[in-house]
Amino acid sequence: MTSELDIFVGNTTLIDEDVYRLWLDGYSVSDAVALRVRSGILEQTGATAAVLQSDTMDHYRTFHMLERLLHAPPKLLHQLIYQIPPSRQALLIERYYTFDEAFVREVLGKKLSKGTKKDLDDISTKTGITLKSCRRQFDNFKRVFKVVEEMRGSLVDNIQQHFLLSDRLARDYAAIVFFANNRFETGKKKLQYLSFGDFAFCAELMIQHWTLGAVDSQVDDMDVDLDKEFLQDLKELKVLVADKDLLDLHKSLVCTALRGKLGVFSEMEANFKNLSRGLVNVAAKLTHNKDVRDLFVDLVEKFVEPCRSDHWPLGDVRLFLNQYSASVHSLDGFRFQALWDRYMGTLRGCLLRLYHE
Amino acid sequence: MPGKLKVKIVAGRHLPVMDRASDLTDAFVEVKFGNTTFKTDVYHKSLNPQWNSEWFKFEVDDEDLQDEPLQITVLDHDTYSANDAIGKVYIDIDPLLYSEAATVISGWFPIYDTIHGIRGEINVVVKVDLFNDLNRFRQSSCGVKFFCTTSIPKCYRAVIIHGFVEELVVNEDPEYQWIDRIRTPRASNEARQRLISLMSGELQRKIGLKVLEMRGNAVVGYLQCFDLEGESGLVVRAIGTACTLDKLSSPAAFLPACNSPSKEMKEIPFNEDPNPNTHSSGPSTPLKNQTYSFSPSKSYSRQSSSSDTDLSLTPKTGMGSGSAGKEGGPFKGLLRQQTQSALEQRGGSPHRFCRRREFPFFTLTAFPPGFLVHVGGVVSARSVKLLDRIHNPAFVGIMGNTRPYKLLDWNSFNSDEPETRDAWWAEIRQEIKSHAKALGCHAVVGYSESTSICEEVCILSASGTAAVLNPRFLQDGTVEGCLEQRLEENLPAGCGFCHIPYDELNMPFPAHLTYCYNCRKQKVPDVLFTTIDLPMDATVIGKGCLIQARLCRLKKKAQAEANATAISNLLPFMEYEVHTQLMNKLKLKGMNALFGLRIQISVGENMLMGLASATGVYLAALPTPGGIQIAGKTPNDGSYEQHISHMQKKINDTIAKNKELYEINPPEISEELIGSPIPEPRQRSRLLRSQSESSDEVMELDLSHGKKDAFVLEIDDTDAMEDVHSLLTDVPPPSGFYSCNTEIMPGINNWTSEIQMFTSVRVIRLSSLNLTNQALNKNFNDLCENLLKSLYFKLRSMIPCCLCHVNFTVSLPEDELIQVTVTAVAITFDKNQALQTTKTHVEKSLQRASTDNEELLQFPLELCSDSLPPHPFPPVKEHLESASSNSGIPAAQRATSVDYSSFADRCSSWIELIKLKAQTIRRGSIKTTVTVEKASPMGEGNFRNRAGPSCANSTVGVVKMTPLSFIPGAKITKYLGIINMFFIRETTSLREEGGVSGFLHAFIAEVFAMVRAHVAALGGNAVVSYIMKQCVFMENPNKNQAQCLINVSGDAVVFVRESESEVVPTQHPTANCQPACPGGEVTT
């Protein structure tokens, strides 16, 4: 006796969250059955392995059929074939677009092209995430990227509107799209200690302040591309380190203000010029695409690492950065206050996030 | 020109990409009705076209309106080559043809293609302007309402139930026409879909005409089926029950729904009552006697048979050779005689309907209160026929007509042809009728017909429940008639229907008769098998459960006549075995009655399959079933003896376990009845029994041939051993789960609003090597059991829940394939309240027992005073009970009864005992009457609580589907019309679509979607009495092909949640009694 056909169709489509997770994680039916057996479900329900097999197959088939709709979530809402309560629809979508931290760290900032897809095998081996799941996550990134890439309007809003994701997840995707578009390097060994959350945080700040959308909300690609003009202008900041007087004045302003307030004052005082030079040079280099990509590497090399080697506490870093950016306002000879604020406001936020004690 | 059909095509969405170059589609729409076609403009380069067309107007006669579907085809415009069809939508406009239903059809319909499935949606608006037509000779029957529901639909009242209507139309199957060789599968499928749609329309119209002829206005329990006879043609047949229904006037004044359907029906007579005073002014004749005077069982004596042995009825041989009854020769002769004499005698009897109607059959399974007087038992008939090409001389002529699709009407064209499908069915019905007569019944209820076809052999089956009905509903009665009925209804007190309608002195088969355990006045059989739902007023102990008998029989492959003979030789054995299995399983469950029995015999190339499903219950009125005794045939072998005794023990344990599981605890009931804890309940119940047996007016001892309670199973060979084993392998559902195949689960009546309807299909391939009957049986048994287990597992999140209306169908699509299709609905219920209501139920039964035992004189008095408008008798009392049980007051009740306990113990005569019981209960109820006034606020609160959560999960746009006639926790406010849809799906890329499972899964999901879309477009939010009548699946994996045909039907309705309808201010006394009371809305 062999089973030729075995199906269950409910008027309301049954969604088993546990099986959905297994499916999303890319397990094969037999692996999923084995995992479910191990979870003790047979003992709880008194079911047999055959029942479990049939149930798993059935859910997998349902998910497979739903997958087409999940690629365009608004379709899932409007389709008539599967009657699914709204809360379940939301769950299906949210889970489908949820990604693994380990996976996203591997592809963040990489070009979402076919070439990268070949690397998925390696990523799968490296992270222990099944290839199937890697594919889904990668395809999700790519799909979202393709849809919102050339849209006008807020990136997060666009993602939310076209993929019906929760606010949090939409923000994460905004970061992924932003990183993929600007190809920020995140895979260097130096950057390994950073989580996706750290990058996403920076991405959000950058989207808010450094993109075209920050100045004009009626442009295409407004949230995805950095404001080229702004990056050009950043060269002007070089004067802060090139002009000896300005640099000294800046240093003395910061030191006066922070004397006694900083545990690592002497280290700061000794390192001030290096740090300042590092930060300003990063800004000045952003005109080149190549250097934009290395933004995070540079920030870690030029600022985070020196501070960490001197064991700066995070509080001191914050005090320093605040004072460092604020003191520029008192430099009479410096004309680019607004530019400085746009640059440093975002950078300060990023650095604080990138700085792990 | 009596009708104008108007159609507007608004927009499309999610269309498929038809032009690969642009990834877009240039879509336009053709709207076709009859021979007229309109087209929209082409909407270029869009997957979401906005046509916003003008109103396309079709001027047609109403005959066409009924027969024809509106056909909407979406196409992709192609400048250089032929336009490509995207898909079609067929819209049945029948719901627009009667006034109370839908006024407009408007919404998104899935665009369906038989090869690709659903391809986007289209928004359509359809309206009909009907002109009044006074032509008496009209061929249309617009205005007759159709319901699939097999009970009187909610929000209607039955004025008269006229009886059986049937019709059948025949045509050639387009799939088998010569043209099919040259056309595409798509064209062939579409021709078939369209033809069946046409035939359904015509069938419905013709049935409607018959109903009008009977002066009815509706068909209830409408069941339409297709017989795909292959080469010999396509038969569409339908049966139903013609009724005159009255719409209950103000839906707003409705009670919030009782949780069970039939309860609601009881309120109907009250609702319609224009003058409350008629209650007391109704006939005050001795009611009980009156009931019986209508029963034909008194007017002439006749042969009878026991309720349950009737299953093994004569299957006929083919060739329409009449009754070639193999085993039942003499018996049949008697039946014939009976029929004859009955016919003769009927002249003066009040049963007008019997004279008038050829077949006193009713497709209903639930009835207005008082309708069903007695139930005799299941009657069934089968007949094996050889299919012949339905050659029709008229056909050629029709083909040349302007309407080439005009259907053939077998009746009109071939009335002189002896071998018609009509004659076949008439024969079977005649047989059913005579069987019913033999059981002393003048009617058959819960009647249904089915076929199973394999190649050119066809088994026709019909079954129903022989019953004695109250003729009042069948006459051209008035409201008064119903009112009388209403009063009478209290007399049988929940056991009346169990009383035998036949003559105990004259039974051809030994049956165990005892006095009714409820009223002690009338005889009841030891078991009762029926095809109907459990009557609402029946007193049930414990819960019910699904009982199935499964059987396979190998058959030699044979051709034509030899095959038919082989099948008809096998049938009686199958019937017998199915029956034995059912009986054994019933006893194993400790129950004594089956409801909703459905026996399906399917024929395949090399085997026959029998599948019987029913819901077992313990009826309080029937005796406790005896155990199962095992007897070995070789007593000298010691180890064998041991084995036997081991088995016996296992069986006894199972029975005990089942009794516990289903809460079957009858002796305790009698305890409460008497009012005192008697130390040895078992002994006492036996005492009662033996007394009843020894009372001299009972003939039972003579009839039973000394056969005692226990059912003896003789194990004489391995086969029998297998049988016993298989009895024990049925595992009960996991805790928290119940299942039944009736509308509602006996013993559970506090449903919560969560429902999940589903269809599950399984096909297994048998290995051809070990095809023995045993192996087959085991495979089949495992298939069904595993399927049930899977369902329990899948729906575990709904626990506590009950699978209701579990409907299994089995078919043998190919040599070694067995296909089982299950449709059912899972309904959650509230566990805590279940306990309370069962209690109420028991108390109610006590009440019933008491009232029934009181002197007749007393009773009408009490009734009259109680049925005054402010205090309708049953509602108040039941309310009191429920309220009292809610607030823990029964203790008081028990307290009063304790006084009588000492007497009870000493009672030597059971009659005396019963009298005492009656008194006790009466006092008890008086006592509660006093206490309940305090308790009522609590009862009310409780009710509110229950209604509360149901509103939370009502979402917009959801269309519920259920095979039941009601929606738990909701009130049906409007019936929008019948849904009857037929779809074909075919694929030539089976592997790519996920194999057979993927293909069928997607198709069934699509069918559900299309049903929902049609209901939503009618303005409805649910389908009730949904049924998948056919699911024919054929595959050819080698060619990577598969085809499936599905036919579904149901009633589109609008429902409102209980909590929403509660907004309507209801008066306190009525509102209070609603949850439990059958009396319902009082005319205040």
XYZ file of C-alpha atoms in Angstrom, chain B residues 521-845:
325
model
C -45.799 2.796 27.621
C -44.774 1.815 24.159
C -42.516 -0.782 22.699
C -39.097 0.089 21.427
C -36.525 -1.985 19.535
C -33.185 -2.786 21.102
C -31.322 -0.820 18.470
C -32.400 1.823 16.048
C -30.702 2.662 12.756
C -31.713 5.809 10.902
C -30.472 8.032 8.119
C -31.767 11.216 9.702
C -30.289 13.612 12.199
C -30.946 13.062 15.827
C -34.311 14.700 16.578
C -33.825 17.679 18.790
C -36.163 16.464 21.473
C -34.546 13.045 21.698
C -33.134 12.211 25.051
C -29.562 11.130 24.719
C -27.241 9.928 27.396
C -23.625 10.906 27.046
C -22.062 11.890 23.776
C -22.155 10.402 20.341
C -19.394 9.213 18.111
C -18.633 8.429 14.515
C -18.992 4.762 13.697
C -17.779 3.349 10.438
C -17.988 -0.026 8.840
C -15.456 -0.648 6.094
C -15.353 -3.527 3.755
C -13.677 -4.662 0.563
C -14.542 -7.592 -1.588
C -12.534 -8.851 -4.477
C -14.358 -9.507 -7.647
C -13.268 -11.162 -10.822
C -12.811 -8.913 -13.752
C -15.629 -9.543 -16.117
C -17.500 -7.983 -18.948
C -20.973 -6.632 -19.162
C -23.616 -9.054 -17.998
C -21.286 -11.453 -16.271
C -19.880 -8.521 -14.380
C -23.295 -7.254 -13.392
C -24.290 -10.684 -12.190
C -21.105 -11.058 -10.191
C -21.694 -7.726 -8.537
C -25.283 -8.387 -7.698
C -24.292 -11.723 -6.213
C -21.783 -10.012 -3.982
C -24.024 -7.202 -2.848
C -26.145 -9.057 -0.295
C -23.037 -10.373 1.430
C -21.560 -6.945 1.560
C -24.712 -5.465 2.980
C -24.838 -8.160 5.573
C -21.243 -7.732 6.595
C -21.469 -3.972 6.716
C -24.469 -4.320 8.910
C -22.796 -6.795 11.230
C -19.770 -4.554 11.529
C -21.912 -1.565 12.355
C -23.790 -3.544 14.943
C -20.633 -4.842 16.582
C -18.996 -1.454 16.640
C -22.124 0.104 18.053
C -22.193 -2.395 20.851
C -18.526 -1.948 21.423
C -19.221 1.713 22.003
C -21.962 0.826 24.452
C -24.520 2.650 22.368
C -27.869 1.669 20.990
C -28.780 3.858 18.037
C -27.266 5.087 14.788
C -28.167 8.355 13.135
C -27.178 9.737 9.778
C -26.378 6.280 8.477
C -24.983 6.372 5.005
C -23.871 3.205 3.289
C -21.882 3.612 0.171
C -21.050 0.718 -2.080
C -18.562 1.515 -4.800
C -17.699 -0.635 -7.680
C -14.323 -0.958 -9.309
C -12.769 -3.156 -11.944
C -11.800 -5.921 -9.604
C -13.384 -5.117 -6.279
C -16.320 -3.727 -4.403
C -15.960 -1.367 -1.486
C -18.490 -0.735 1.207
C -18.241 2.189 3.551
C -20.903 2.922 6.101
C -20.725 5.966 8.349
C -23.107 6.877 11.086
C -23.232 8.586 14.415
C -23.770 6.291 17.334
C -25.639 7.523 20.371
C -27.178 6.133 23.476
C -30.881 6.853 23.379
C -32.357 6.911 26.818
C -35.534 5.376 25.504
C -33.872 2.244 24.234
C -32.523 -0.572 26.370
C -28.898 -0.783 27.385
C -27.054 -2.721 24.719
C -25.679 -6.035 25.755
C -22.037 -6.866 25.444
C -20.358 -8.907 22.789
C -19.819 -12.549 23.539
C -17.114 -14.473 21.804
C -17.584 -18.120 21.187
C -14.908 -20.409 19.829
C -15.672 -23.287 17.577
C -13.031 -25.669 18.837
C -13.580 -25.866 22.560
C -11.186 -28.758 23.240
C -8.068 -26.737 22.695
C -6.951 -25.224 25.960
C -4.714 -22.461 24.670
C -7.370 -21.528 22.224
C -9.845 -21.195 25.038
C -7.418 -18.985 26.793
C -7.043 -16.880 23.741
C -10.795 -16.558 23.460
C -11.175 -15.493 27.022
C -8.376 -13.030 26.568
C -10.171 -11.539 23.615
C -13.394 -11.475 25.554
C -11.729 -9.558 28.295
C -10.305 -7.109 25.831
C -13.699 -6.526 24.350
C -15.297 -6.029 27.710
C -12.585 -3.580 28.665
C -13.102 -1.666 25.461
C -16.807 -1.400 26.089
C -16.204 -0.165 29.610
C -13.629 2.323 28.369
C -15.908 3.614 25.666
C -18.751 4.058 28.097
C -16.512 6.196 30.187
C -15.188 8.078 27.198
C -18.586 8.956 25.849
C -20.056 9.518 29.271
C -22.655 6.826 28.853
C -23.947 6.243 32.263
C -27.533 5.180 32.097
C -27.980 3.538 35.507
C -27.161 6.759 37.248
C -29.896 8.384 35.310
C -32.413 6.027 36.720
C -30.996 6.777 40.084
C -31.626 10.425 39.732
C -34.978 9.597 38.375
C -35.860 7.853 41.523
C -34.048 10.387 43.503
C -31.955 8.263 45.753
C -28.593 6.665 45.536
C -29.279 3.007 45.316
C -26.331 0.884 46.274
C -26.454 -1.493 43.356
C -27.649 0.369 40.339
C -26.877 -2.395 37.992
C -28.917 -4.871 39.799
C -31.774 -2.507 39.988
C -31.801 -1.769 36.349
C -31.831 -5.432 35.680
C -34.691 -5.689 38.060
C -36.658 -3.191 36.094
C -35.915 -5.011 33.008
C -36.901 -8.407 34.128
C -40.082 -7.047 35.434
C -40.947 -5.529 32.201
C -40.162 -8.741 30.484
C -42.317 -10.755 32.742
C -45.305 -8.529 32.432
C -47.793 -10.602 30.553
C -48.644 -8.286 27.708
C -45.145 -8.431 26.341
C -44.509 -10.763 23.482
C -40.852 -10.194 23.478
C -39.905 -13.446 25.088
C -41.489 -15.437 22.347
C -39.892 -13.407 19.659
C -36.429 -13.278 20.959
C -36.027 -17.041 20.755
C -34.323 -17.035 24.036
C -31.568 -14.854 22.656
C -30.369 -12.633 25.392
C -28.742 -9.273 25.361
C -25.317 -10.413 24.455
C -24.355 -10.434 20.847
C -22.493 -13.604 20.063
C -19.536 -13.575 17.728
C -18.439 -16.973 16.656
C -14.821 -17.318 15.879
C -14.645 -20.260 13.608
C -11.812 -19.351 11.330
C -9.121 -16.809 10.817
C -11.481 -14.524 8.978
C -13.628 -14.123 12.001
C -10.536 -13.587 14.072
C -9.519 -10.799 11.774
C -12.937 -9.277 12.137
C -12.702 -9.246 15.890
C -9.242 -7.793 15.690
C -10.362 -5.084 13.378
C -13.103 -4.217 15.812
C -10.508 -3.542 18.398
C -8.139 -1.616 16.193
C -10.394 1.385 15.812
C -8.823 3.896 18.100
C -10.951 6.567 19.691
C -10.175 10.159 18.797
C -7.652 11.878 21.047
C -9.079 13.562 24.091
C -10.769 16.836 23.383
C -11.961 15.555 20.049
C -15.328 14.208 19.103
C -16.619 13.287 15.725
C -19.964 12.590 14.182
C -21.477 12.582 10.743
C -24.690 14.273 11.762
C -25.344 17.999 11.860
C -24.598 18.330 15.494
C -22.902 16.205 18.018
C -25.349 14.609 20.395
C -24.497 15.709 23.882
C -22.668 18.871 22.928
C -24.598 22.039 22.341
C -22.514 24.951 23.362
C -20.569 25.600 20.231
C -18.267 28.540 20.062
C -17.907 30.411 16.847
C -14.686 29.028 15.428
C -15.286 26.714 12.502
C -13.001 25.127 9.967
C -14.420 23.325 6.991
C -12.032 21.168 5.053
C -11.720 18.558 2.385
C -9.136 15.877 2.561
C -8.417 13.425 -0.226
C -6.280 10.336 -0.149
C -5.492 7.870 -2.840
C -3.575 4.712 -2.151
C -2.169 2.228 -4.568
C -2.563 -1.378 -3.602
C 0.242 -3.704 -4.343
C -1.259 -6.163 -6.731
C 0.661 -9.080 -5.259
C -1.241 -9.831 -2.122
C -4.742 -9.019 -3.076
C -6.812 -11.032 -0.678
C -9.977 -9.869 0.972
C -8.193 -9.636 4.310
C -5.331 -7.598 2.997
C -7.743 -5.355 1.208
C -9.847 -4.857 4.271
C -6.825 -4.052 6.302
C -5.536 -1.582 3.752
C -8.854 0.126 3.510
C -9.304 0.204 7.235
C -5.843 1.664 7.714
C -6.513 4.230 5.043
C -9.620 5.491 6.785
C -8.165 5.326 10.258
C -4.983 7.104 9.225
C -7.005 9.739 7.497
C -9.001 10.370 10.651
C -5.834 10.424 12.716
C -4.338 12.983 10.387
C -7.417 15.142 10.720
C -7.273 15.009 14.491
C -3.633 15.925 14.373
C -4.091 18.777 11.951
C -6.916 20.315 13.873
C -5.386 19.854 17.277
C -5.161 23.580 17.841
C -8.949 23.745 17.918
C -9.341 21.401 20.885
C -11.875 21.043 22.436
C -13.624 20.559 19.198
C -15.890 18.282 17.294
C -15.710 17.133 13.721
C -19.271 17.405 12.507
C -20.892 16.144 9.374
C -17.905 13.969 8.569
C -18.675 12.805 5.088
C -16.564 10.028 3.632
C -16.843 9.005 0.032
C -14.889 6.184 -1.454
C -14.240 5.475 -5.076
C -12.111 3.169 -7.134
C -10.758 5.291 -9.936
C -8.494 2.595 -11.299
C -7.530 -1.004 -10.892
C -5.431 -0.752 -7.802
C -6.340 2.670 -6.567
C -8.644 3.509 -3.696
C -9.668 7.110 -3.290
C -11.227 8.410 -0.096
C -12.549 11.932 0.100
C -13.617 13.481 3.374
C -15.395 16.746 3.893
C -16.261 17.863 7.372
C -16.285 20.850 9.638
C -14.441 21.223 12.905
C -16.285 23.307 15.453
C -14.909 24.379 18.754
C -16.994 24.205 21.845
C -16.789 25.368 25.376
C -15.831 22.531 27.581
C -17.127 23.953 30.803
C -20.516 24.728 29.519
C -20.766 21.330 27.971
C -21.032 19.846 31.387
C -23.802 22.155 32.343
C -25.845 21.617 29.273
C -25.593 17.908 29.387
C -26.877 18.147 32.850
C -29.741 20.255 31.669
C -30.348 17.735 29.044
C -30.601 14.952 31.525
C -32.868 16.953 33.714
C -34.984 17.762 30.767
C -35.293 14.114 30.052
